[in-house]
PDB file of C-alpha atoms in Angstrom:
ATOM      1  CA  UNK A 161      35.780  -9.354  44.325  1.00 87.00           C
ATOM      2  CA  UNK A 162      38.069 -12.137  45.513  1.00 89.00           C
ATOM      3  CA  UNK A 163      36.827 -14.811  47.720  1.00 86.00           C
ATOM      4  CA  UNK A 164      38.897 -17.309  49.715  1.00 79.00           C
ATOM      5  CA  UNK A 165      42.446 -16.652  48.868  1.00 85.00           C
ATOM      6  CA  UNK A 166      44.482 -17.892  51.769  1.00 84.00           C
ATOM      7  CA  UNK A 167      47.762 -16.027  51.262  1.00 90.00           C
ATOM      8  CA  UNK A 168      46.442 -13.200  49.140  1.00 92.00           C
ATOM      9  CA  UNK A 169      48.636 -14.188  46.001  1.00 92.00           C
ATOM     10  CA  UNK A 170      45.914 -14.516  43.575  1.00 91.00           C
ATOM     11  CA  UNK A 171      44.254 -10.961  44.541  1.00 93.00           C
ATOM     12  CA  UNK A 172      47.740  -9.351  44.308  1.00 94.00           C
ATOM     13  CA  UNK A 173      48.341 -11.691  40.841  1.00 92.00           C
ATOM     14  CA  UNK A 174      44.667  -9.952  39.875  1.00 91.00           C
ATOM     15  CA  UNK A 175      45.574  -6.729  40.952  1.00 91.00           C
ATOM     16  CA  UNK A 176      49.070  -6.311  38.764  1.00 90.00           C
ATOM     17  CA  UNK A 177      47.261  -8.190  35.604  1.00 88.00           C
ATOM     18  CA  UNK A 178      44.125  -5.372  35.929  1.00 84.00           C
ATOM     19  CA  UNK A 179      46.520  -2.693  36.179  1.00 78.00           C
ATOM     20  CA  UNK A 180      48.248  -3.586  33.209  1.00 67.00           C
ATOM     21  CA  UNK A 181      45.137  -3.608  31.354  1.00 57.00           C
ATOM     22  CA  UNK A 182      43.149  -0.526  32.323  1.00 52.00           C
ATOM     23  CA  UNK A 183      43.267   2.579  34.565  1.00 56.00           C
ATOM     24  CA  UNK A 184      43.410   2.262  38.353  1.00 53.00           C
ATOM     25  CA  UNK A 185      40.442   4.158  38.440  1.00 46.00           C
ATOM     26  CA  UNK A 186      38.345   1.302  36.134  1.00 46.00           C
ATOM     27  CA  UNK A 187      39.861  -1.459  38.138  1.00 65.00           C
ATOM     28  CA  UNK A 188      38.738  -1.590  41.908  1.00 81.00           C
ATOM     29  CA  UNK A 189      39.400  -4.837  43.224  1.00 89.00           C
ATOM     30  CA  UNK A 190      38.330  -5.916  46.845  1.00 90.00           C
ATOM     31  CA  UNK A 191      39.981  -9.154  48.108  1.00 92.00           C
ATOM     32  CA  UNK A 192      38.511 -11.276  50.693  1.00 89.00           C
ATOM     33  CA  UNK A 193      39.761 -13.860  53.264  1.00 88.00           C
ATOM     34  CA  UNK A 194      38.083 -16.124  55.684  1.00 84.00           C
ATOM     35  CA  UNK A 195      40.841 -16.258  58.689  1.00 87.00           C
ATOM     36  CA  UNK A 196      40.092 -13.349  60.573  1.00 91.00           C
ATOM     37  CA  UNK A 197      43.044 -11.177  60.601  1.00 93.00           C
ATOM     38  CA  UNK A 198      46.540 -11.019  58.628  1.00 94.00           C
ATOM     39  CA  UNK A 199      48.227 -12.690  61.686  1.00 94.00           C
ATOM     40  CA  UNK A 200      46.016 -15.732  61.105  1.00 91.00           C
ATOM     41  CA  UNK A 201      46.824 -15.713  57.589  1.00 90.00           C
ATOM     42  CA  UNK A 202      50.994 -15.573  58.151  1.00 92.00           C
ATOM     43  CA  UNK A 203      50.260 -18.409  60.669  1.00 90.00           C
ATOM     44  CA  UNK A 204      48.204 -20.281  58.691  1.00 86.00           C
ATOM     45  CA  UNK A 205      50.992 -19.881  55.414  1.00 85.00           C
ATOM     46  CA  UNK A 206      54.300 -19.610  57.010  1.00 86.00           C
ATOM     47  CA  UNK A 207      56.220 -20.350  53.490  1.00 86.00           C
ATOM     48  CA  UNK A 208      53.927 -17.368  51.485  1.00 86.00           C
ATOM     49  CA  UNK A 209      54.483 -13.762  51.673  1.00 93.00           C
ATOM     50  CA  UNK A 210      50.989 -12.058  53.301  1.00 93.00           C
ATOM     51  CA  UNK A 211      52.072  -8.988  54.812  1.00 95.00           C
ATOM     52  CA  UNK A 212      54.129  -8.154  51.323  1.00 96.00           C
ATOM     53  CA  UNK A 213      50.609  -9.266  49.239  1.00 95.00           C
ATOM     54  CA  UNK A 214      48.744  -6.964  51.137  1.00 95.00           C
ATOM     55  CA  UNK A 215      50.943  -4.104  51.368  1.00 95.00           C
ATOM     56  CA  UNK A 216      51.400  -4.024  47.604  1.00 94.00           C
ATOM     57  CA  UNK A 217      47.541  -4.622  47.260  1.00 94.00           C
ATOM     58  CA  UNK A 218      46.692  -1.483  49.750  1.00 93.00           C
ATOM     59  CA  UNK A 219      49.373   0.671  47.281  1.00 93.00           C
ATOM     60  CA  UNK A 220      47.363  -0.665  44.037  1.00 91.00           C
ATOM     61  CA  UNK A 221      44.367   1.095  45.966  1.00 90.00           C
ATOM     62  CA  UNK A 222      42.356  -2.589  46.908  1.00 92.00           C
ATOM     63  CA  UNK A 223      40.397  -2.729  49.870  1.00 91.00           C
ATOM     64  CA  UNK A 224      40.689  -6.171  51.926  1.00 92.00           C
ATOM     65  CA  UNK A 225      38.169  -7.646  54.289  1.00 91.00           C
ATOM     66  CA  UNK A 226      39.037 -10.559  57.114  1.00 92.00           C
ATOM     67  CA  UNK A 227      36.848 -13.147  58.417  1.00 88.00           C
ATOM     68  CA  UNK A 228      34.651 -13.406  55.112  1.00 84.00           C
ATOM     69  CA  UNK A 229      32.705 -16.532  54.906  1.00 79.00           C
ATOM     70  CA  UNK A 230      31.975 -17.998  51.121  1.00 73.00           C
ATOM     71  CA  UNK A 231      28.257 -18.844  52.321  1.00 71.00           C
ATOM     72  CA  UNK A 232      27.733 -16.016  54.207  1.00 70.00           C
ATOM     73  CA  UNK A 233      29.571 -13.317  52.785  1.00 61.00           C
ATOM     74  CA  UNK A 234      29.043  -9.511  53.796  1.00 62.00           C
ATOM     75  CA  UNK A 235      31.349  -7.557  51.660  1.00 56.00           C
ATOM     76  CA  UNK A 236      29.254  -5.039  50.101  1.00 53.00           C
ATOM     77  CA  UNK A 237      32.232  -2.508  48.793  1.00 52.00           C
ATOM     78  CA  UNK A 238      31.199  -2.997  45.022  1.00 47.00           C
ATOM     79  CA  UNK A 239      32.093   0.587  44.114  1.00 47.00           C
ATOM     80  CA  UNK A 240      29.665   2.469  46.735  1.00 47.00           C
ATOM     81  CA  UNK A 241      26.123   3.493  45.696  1.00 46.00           C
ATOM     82  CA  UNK A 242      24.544  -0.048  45.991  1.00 51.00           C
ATOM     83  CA  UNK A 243      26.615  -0.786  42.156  1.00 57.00           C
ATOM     84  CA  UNK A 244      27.864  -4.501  43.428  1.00 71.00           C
ATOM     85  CA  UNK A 245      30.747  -6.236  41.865  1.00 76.00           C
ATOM     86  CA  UNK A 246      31.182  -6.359  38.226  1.00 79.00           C
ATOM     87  CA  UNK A 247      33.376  -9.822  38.767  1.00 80.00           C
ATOM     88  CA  UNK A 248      32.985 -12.328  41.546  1.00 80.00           C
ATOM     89  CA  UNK A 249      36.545 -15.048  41.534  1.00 81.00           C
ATOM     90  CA  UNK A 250      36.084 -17.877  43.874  1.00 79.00           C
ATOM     91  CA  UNK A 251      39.845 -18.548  44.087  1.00 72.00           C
ATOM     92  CA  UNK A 252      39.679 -22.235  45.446  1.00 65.00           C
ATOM     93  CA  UNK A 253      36.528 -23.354  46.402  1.00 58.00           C
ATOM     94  CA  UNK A 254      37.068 -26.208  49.171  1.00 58.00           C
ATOM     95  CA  UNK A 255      36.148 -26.586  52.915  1.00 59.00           C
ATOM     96  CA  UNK A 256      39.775 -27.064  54.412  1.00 56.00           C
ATOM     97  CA  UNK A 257      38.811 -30.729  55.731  1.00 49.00           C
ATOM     98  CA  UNK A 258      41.649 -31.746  57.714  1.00 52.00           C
ATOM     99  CA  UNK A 259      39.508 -33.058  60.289  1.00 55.00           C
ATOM    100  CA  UNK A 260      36.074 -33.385  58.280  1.00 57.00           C
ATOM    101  CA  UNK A 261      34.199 -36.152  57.391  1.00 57.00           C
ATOM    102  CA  UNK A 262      36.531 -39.771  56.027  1.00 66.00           C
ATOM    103  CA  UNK A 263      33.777 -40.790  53.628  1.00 72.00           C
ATOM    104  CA  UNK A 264      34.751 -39.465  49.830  1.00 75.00           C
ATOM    105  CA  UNK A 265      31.258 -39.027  49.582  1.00 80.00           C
ATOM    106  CA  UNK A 266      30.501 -36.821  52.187  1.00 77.00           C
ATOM    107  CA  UNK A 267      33.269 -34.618  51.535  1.00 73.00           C
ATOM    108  CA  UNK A 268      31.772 -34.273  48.201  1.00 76.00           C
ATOM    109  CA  UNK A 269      28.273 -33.512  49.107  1.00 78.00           C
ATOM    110  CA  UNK A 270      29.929 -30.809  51.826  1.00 75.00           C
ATOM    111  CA  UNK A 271      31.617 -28.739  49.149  1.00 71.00           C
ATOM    112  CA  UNK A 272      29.235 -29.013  46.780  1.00 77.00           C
ATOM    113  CA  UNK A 273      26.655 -27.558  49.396  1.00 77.00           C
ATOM    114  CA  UNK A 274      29.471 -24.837  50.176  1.00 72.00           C
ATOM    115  CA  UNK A 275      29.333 -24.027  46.318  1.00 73.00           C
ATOM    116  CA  UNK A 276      25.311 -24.008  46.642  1.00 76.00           C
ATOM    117  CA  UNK A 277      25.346 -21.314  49.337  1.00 71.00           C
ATOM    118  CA  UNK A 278      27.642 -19.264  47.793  1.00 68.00           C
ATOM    119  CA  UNK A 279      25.705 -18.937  44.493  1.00 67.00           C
TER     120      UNK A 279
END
């Protein structure tokens, strides 16, 4: 399981390195993003490549969810029959805070509590 990769790079990265390493069947990989669709995501990274990422990632057999929130996630894939994930990969934990809070401090104490929810 991937959590918060913007642009999908990292999963598809993941995805070519697993492949490489063991049988398709061995390596299911489910990639997450928190903008809810892949138009939000080409909006959001106009220099980056997601519609190529997640083409190649659908061919490699991953499954990809939209609009998955690091605190509050509610991707269950896992493998089917309740098994989980075997990995979890928090690509870059951080809130985004264009417009957040000014104070160092604060910021701090926000992504440490995102970190705290997640876990």
């Amino acid at each position: 399981l991937t959590v918060g990769d913007g642009d999908l790079s990292y999963s598809l990265a993941l995805a070519r390195c697993l492949s490489t390493r063991a049988s398709p069947a061995s390596a299911r990989l489910t990639a997450t993003v928190l903008l809810p669709s892949l138009a939000s995501v080409c909006a959001a990274y106009p220099g980056a490549e997601p519609r190529e990422n997640e083409a190649e990632l659908l061919r490699r057999g991953a499954s990809l969810a939209y609009g998955v929130d690091a605190c509050a996630p509610r991707c269950t894939d896992g493998g089917g029959a309740g098994r989980g994930f075997d990995m979890v990969s928090f690509v870059h934990p951080h809130l985004g805070l264009a417009g957040g809070p000014a104070d160092e401090g604060e910021r701090a104490r926000s992504h440490r509590r995102l970190l705290a929810h997640f876990f």
